[in-house]
Amino acid sequence: MIFAANFKMNHTRVSTWNYVHDLRDRMVEAGVEHEVYVFPPASALMGAHRPVVVGAQNAYPAMQGAFTGEIGMEQLDEFGIHTLLIGHSERRMLLGESQEKVAEKYAFFKARNYEIIYCVGEPIEVREQGDAAVEAYLLEELEGIDIHYGRLIVAYEPIWAIGTGRTATPEAIASTHAMLRRHIEAPLLYGGSVNPANIEEIAAVENVDGVLVGGASLEVDSFFEMMTKV
Ligand code: PGA
């Protein structure tokens, strides 16, 4: 399984360093074989290799330049980072990232062979309209994205399940992942209030190849516990 930890705007440079080393030691000691990613904030990026891959939550589609507040490829290169989250709903909603901008980032980093975890997910109003509306919404979020890219992982994260404690039911995850699977061959992650209490149920759903975890990844105990349960 793939386990990805999205720290969002949590943790510092020091706490991230301690977390990654602690996690790596526990994984090696327990012989955990999952593919594990940690996405710390930009100020805490660090070089790290398997079994824990460190990626960036965001980057601007340029090597460097006049893009105030952003980091680009030059800054990622310093840490040997070649893994990136693109299209998270918090960036789309809170920071106004349009599908056009998301697609531009995707194309830029794809052309440079980055491993990309690309996020899609519908708001509650769309979910309430039923499966056809969800499919149309998610396909719009894939517009301009080369879904056949070999280093792509797709994360399905219903917005109404993120940070709310309200996980999608296994049936809803199964039907949405089956729909995505008809379009996408890449590994499919589920995200949205995944935690040690529900990981077994979620991991057992067909077409769930892994999870993208926010809140429950912040403590190494809880993130590691999930890995030992499946
Ligand atoms: P959550 O966040 O696990 O806190 O719901 C998931 C995410 O947004 O990646």
Tab-separated table of C-alpha atoms and ligand atoms in Angstrom:
chain	number	residue	atom	x	y	z
A	1	MET	CA	0.000	0.000	0.000
A	2	ILE	CA	0.949	3.612	-0.419
A	3	PHE	CA	0.856	5.764	2.734
A	4	ALA	CA	1.233	9.493	2.185
A	5	ALA	CA	1.330	12.017	5.039
A	6	ASN	CA	0.223	15.543	4.175
A	7	PHE	CA	1.392	17.780	7.019
A	8	LYS	CA	-0.247	20.867	5.465
A	9	MET	CA	0.850	23.907	7.554
A	10	ASN	CA	1.934	21.819	10.552
A	11	HIS	CA	5.343	20.803	11.903
A	12	THR	CA	8.636	22.671	11.844
A	13	ARG	CA	12.013	21.862	10.334
A	14	VAL	CA	13.186	20.217	13.545
A	15	SER	CA	10.001	18.273	14.220
A	16	THR	CA	9.873	17.068	10.606
A	17	TRP	CA	13.462	15.851	10.810
A	18	ASN	CA	12.716	13.966	14.029
A	19	TYR	CA	9.490	12.546	12.581
A	20	VAL	CA	11.090	11.249	9.379
A	21	HIS	CA	13.963	9.612	11.240
A	22	ASP	CA	11.682	8.100	13.861
A	23	LEU	CA	9.346	6.776	11.176
A	24	ARG	CA	12.198	5.320	9.145
A	25	ASP	CA	13.656	3.553	12.208
A	26	ARG	CA	10.281	2.070	13.107
A	27	MET	CA	9.648	0.901	9.555
A	28	VAL	CA	13.042	-0.743	9.252
A	29	GLU	CA	12.740	-2.400	12.654
A	30	ALA	CA	9.261	-3.745	11.951
A	31	GLY	CA	10.081	-4.690	8.337
A	32	VAL	CA	7.223	-2.550	6.993
A	33	GLU	CA	7.175	-2.753	3.211
A	34	HIS	CA	4.653	-0.044	2.317
A	35	GLU	CA	5.571	2.846	0.036
A	36	VAL	CA	5.677	5.855	2.324
A	37	TYR	CA	5.691	9.568	1.532
A	38	VAL	CA	5.855	12.598	3.805
A	39	PHE	CA	4.876	16.067	2.563
A	40	PRO	CA	6.102	18.666	5.089
A	41	PRO	CA	5.713	22.442	4.706
A	42	ALA	CA	8.190	24.143	2.354
A	43	SER	CA	10.338	25.408	5.247
A	44	ALA	CA	10.888	21.816	6.415
A	45	LEU	CA	11.883	20.154	3.141
A	46	MET	CA	14.742	17.720	3.547
A	47	GLY	CA	16.543	15.086	1.544
A	48	ALA	CA	15.265	11.619	2.393
A	49	HIS	CA	15.207	8.362	0.514
A	50	ARG	CA	13.320	5.120	0.782
A	51	PRO	CA	11.710	3.802	2.819
A	52	VAL	CA	10.447	7.358	3.477
A	53	VAL	CA	10.243	9.658	0.468
A	54	VAL	CA	9.888	13.367	1.204
A	55	GLY	CA	7.894	15.426	-1.285
A	56	ALA	CA	6.702	19.022	-1.577
A	57	GLN	CA	3.097	20.141	-1.051
A	58	ASN	CA	3.415	22.730	-3.785
A	59	ALA	CA	5.844	24.325	-6.222
A	60	TYR	CA	5.658	26.930	-8.948
A	61	PRO	CA	6.109	25.707	-12.521
A	62	ALA	CA	9.469	27.388	-13.134
A	63	MET	CA	13.107	26.773	-12.324
A	64	GLN	CA	13.388	30.068	-10.437
A	65	GLY	CA	12.311	33.670	-10.984
A	66	ALA	CA	10.114	36.582	-9.914
A	67	PHE	CA	7.324	34.610	-8.185
A	68	THR	CA	7.036	36.084	-4.709
A	69	GLY	CA	6.272	33.583	-1.997
A	70	GLU	CA	6.747	30.536	-4.197
A	71	ILE	CA	9.418	27.895	-4.511
A	72	GLY	CA	10.492	26.346	-7.804
A	73	MET	CA	12.588	23.540	-9.114
A	74	GLU	CA	15.895	25.062	-8.045
A	75	GLN	CA	14.738	25.050	-4.419
A	76	LEU	CA	13.485	21.454	-4.665
A	77	ASP	CA	16.701	20.323	-6.330
A	78	GLU	CA	18.707	21.471	-3.330
A	79	PHE	CA	17.046	18.689	-1.325
A	80	GLY	CA	16.921	16.173	-4.159
A	81	ILE	CA	13.111	16.330	-4.098
A	82	HIS	CA	11.347	14.874	-7.116
A	83	THR	CA	7.902	14.231	-5.660
A	84	LEU	CA	5.087	16.764	-5.632
A	85	LEU	CA	1.444	17.072	-4.582
A	86	ILE	CA	-0.604	18.919	-7.176
A	87	GLY	CA	-4.253	19.987	-7.129
A	88	HIS	CA	-5.073	19.588	-3.430
A	89	SER	CA	-8.533	21.020	-2.732
A	90	GLU	CA	-7.145	23.443	-0.149
A	91	ARG	CA	-4.988	25.030	-2.839
A	92	ARG	CA	-7.829	25.024	-5.333
A	93	MET	CA	-10.354	26.505	-2.858
A	94	LEU	CA	-8.362	28.626	-0.395
A	95	LEU	CA	-5.640	29.818	-2.746
A	96	GLY	CA	-7.713	30.067	-5.894
A	97	GLU	CA	-5.689	27.663	-8.041
A	98	SER	CA	-7.585	27.248	-11.277
A	99	GLN	CA	-7.689	24.037	-13.290
A	100	GLU	CA	-5.595	25.836	-15.907
A	101	LYS	CA	-2.872	26.635	-13.354
A	102	VAL	CA	-3.005	23.136	-11.901
A	103	ALA	CA	-2.627	21.659	-15.400
A	104	GLU	CA	0.288	23.996	-16.132
A	105	LYS	CA	2.077	22.805	-12.972
A	106	TYR	CA	1.368	19.217	-13.879
A	107	ALA	CA	2.767	19.602	-17.394
A	108	PHE	CA	5.883	21.401	-16.157
A	109	PHE	CA	6.793	18.831	-13.510
A	110	LYS	CA	5.772	15.886	-15.653
A	111	ALA	CA	8.170	17.103	-18.347
A	112	ARG	CA	10.897	16.965	-15.671
A	113	ASN	CA	9.949	13.453	-14.605
A	114	TYR	CA	8.631	14.284	-11.130
A	115	GLU	CA	6.530	11.763	-9.291
A	116	ILE	CA	3.155	13.480	-8.921
A	117	ILE	CA	0.346	12.807	-6.463
A	118	TYR	CA	-2.535	14.536	-8.182
A	119	CYS	CA	-5.625	15.279	-6.070
A	120	VAL	CA	-9.268	15.411	-7.069
A	121	GLY	CA	-12.415	15.579	-4.954
A	122	GLU	CA	-15.933	16.953	-5.026
A	123	PRO	CA	-17.715	19.337	-2.640
A	124	ILE	CA	-20.776	18.142	-0.724
A	125	GLU	CA	-23.298	19.861	-3.073
A	126	VAL	CA	-21.974	17.765	-5.936
A	127	ARG	CA	-21.972	14.524	-3.938
A	128	GLU	CA	-25.610	15.153	-3.050
A	129	GLN	CA	-26.500	15.303	-6.748
A	130	GLY	CA	-25.416	11.693	-7.216
A	131	ASP	CA	-22.800	9.611	-9.014
A	132	ALA	CA	-23.117	11.158	-12.480
A	133	ALA	CA	-22.504	14.652	-11.068
A	134	VAL	CA	-19.493	13.397	-9.090
A	135	GLU	CA	-18.051	11.767	-12.206
A	136	ALA	CA	-18.497	14.942	-14.280
A	137	TYR	CA	-16.873	17.050	-11.530
A	138	LEU	CA	-13.884	14.751	-11.096
A	139	LEU	CA	-13.340	14.513	-14.856
A	140	GLU	CA	-13.261	18.317	-15.025
A	141	GLU	CA	-10.517	18.248	-12.417
A	142	LEU	CA	-8.586	15.924	-14.732
A	143	GLU	CA	-8.869	18.292	-17.678
A	144	GLY	CA	-5.497	19.029	-19.239
A	145	ILE	CA	-3.852	16.262	-17.166
A	146	ASP	CA	-2.022	13.436	-18.938
A	147	ILE	CA	-3.482	10.535	-16.973
A	148	HIS	CA	-1.231	8.065	-18.767
A	149	TYR	CA	1.907	9.549	-17.217
A	150	GLY	CA	3.942	6.712	-15.695
A	151	ARG	CA	4.887	8.561	-12.493
A	152	LEU	CA	1.337	9.569	-11.598
A	153	ILE	CA	-0.587	8.628	-8.454
A	154	VAL	CA	-4.138	9.971	-8.151
A	155	ALA	CA	-5.658	10.827	-4.761
A	156	TYR	CA	-9.439	10.961	-4.447
A	157	GLU	CA	-10.294	13.222	-1.534
A	158	PRO	CA	-13.938	14.258	-1.188
A	159	ILE	CA	-13.795	17.798	0.185
A	160	TRP	CA	-16.559	17.123	2.712
A	161	ALA	CA	-14.469	14.334	4.258
A	162	ILE	CA	-11.249	16.334	4.686
A	163	GLY	CA	-10.475	17.226	8.282
A	164	THR	CA	-14.099	16.720	9.277
A	165	GLY	CA	-13.960	13.274	10.833
A	166	ARG	CA	-16.623	12.355	8.287
A	167	THR	CA	-15.090	9.609	6.154
A	168	ALA	CA	-16.832	8.518	2.977
A	169	THR	CA	-18.519	5.143	3.414
A	170	PRO	CA	-16.685	2.117	1.994
A	171	GLU	CA	-19.517	1.831	-0.578
A	172	ALA	CA	-19.057	5.435	-1.732
A	173	ILE	CA	-15.277	4.991	-1.894
A	174	ALA	CA	-15.694	1.724	-3.818
A	175	SER	CA	-18.041	3.206	-6.407
A	176	THR	CA	-15.990	6.372	-6.912
A	177	HIS	CA	-12.720	4.452	-7.181
A	178	ALA	CA	-14.306	1.987	-9.619
A	179	MET	CA	-15.425	4.939	-11.735
A	180	LEU	CA	-11.944	6.505	-11.600
A	181	ARG	CA	-10.416	3.133	-12.463
A	182	ARG	CA	-12.381	3.077	-15.714
A	183	HIS	CA	-10.402	6.171	-16.754
A	184	ILE	CA	-7.122	5.858	-14.863
A	185	GLU	CA	-4.569	3.048	-14.605
A	186	ALA	CA	-2.385	4.854	-12.054
A	187	PRO	CA	-2.514	3.892	-8.356
A	188	LEU	CA	-5.525	5.426	-6.600
A	189	LEU	CA	-5.323	6.796	-3.067
A	190	TYR	CA	-8.248	7.678	-0.855
A	191	GLY	CA	-8.018	10.677	1.484
A	192	GLY	CA	-10.370	12.317	3.952
A	193	SER	CA	-10.321	11.635	7.707
A	194	VAL	CA	-8.382	8.382	7.362
A	195	ASN	CA	-7.184	7.276	10.809
A	196	PRO	CA	-6.057	4.172	12.728
A	197	ALA	CA	-9.662	3.246	13.524
A	198	ASN	CA	-10.866	3.142	9.904
A	199	ILE	CA	-7.720	2.198	7.958
A	200	GLU	CA	-8.500	-1.517	7.772
A	201	GLU	CA	-11.961	-0.941	6.367
A	202	ILE	CA	-10.712	1.623	3.827
A	203	ALA	CA	-7.657	-0.405	2.767
A	204	ALA	CA	-9.918	-3.380	2.050
A	205	VAL	CA	-11.949	-1.452	-0.540
A	206	GLU	CA	-11.342	-2.541	-4.105
A	207	ASN	CA	-9.237	-0.137	-6.187
A	208	VAL	CA	-7.839	1.590	-3.096
A	209	ASP	CA	-4.073	1.352	-3.545
A	210	GLY	CA	-3.218	3.610	-0.634
A	211	VAL	CA	-4.185	6.590	1.484
A	212	LEU	CA	-3.363	10.285	1.749
A	213	VAL	CA	-3.594	11.272	5.398
A	214	GLY	CA	-3.695	14.745	6.959
A	215	GLY	CA	-4.647	15.052	10.637
A	216	ALA	CA	-3.911	11.460	11.615
A	217	SER	CA	-0.431	11.619	10.069
A	218	LEU	CA	0.808	14.440	12.290
A	219	GLU	CA	1.792	12.123	15.139
A	220	VAL	CA	4.266	9.465	14.085
A	221	ASP	CA	2.567	6.967	16.426
A	222	SER	CA	-0.736	7.228	14.648
A	223	PHE	CA	0.710	7.245	11.101
A	224	PHE	CA	2.879	4.234	11.874
A	225	GLU	CA	0.027	2.406	13.590
A	226	MET	CA	-1.980	2.587	10.355
A	227	MET	CA	0.863	0.940	8.446
A	228	THR	CA	1.041	-1.956	10.867
A	229	LYS	CA	-2.695	-2.666	10.540
A	230	VAL	CA	-2.783	-3.517	6.841
B	1	PGA	P1	-7.413	14.692	6.652
B	1	PGA	O1	-6.752	15.401	5.370
B	1	PGA	O2	-6.816	13.322	6.758
B	1	PGA	O3	-7.046	15.580	7.809
B	1	PGA	O4	-8.894	14.640	6.402
B	1	PGA	C1	-6.489	14.687	4.194
B	1	PGA	C2	-5.910	15.610	3.132
B	1	PGA	O5	-6.405	16.730	2.958
B	1	PGA	O6	-4.941	15.241	2.440
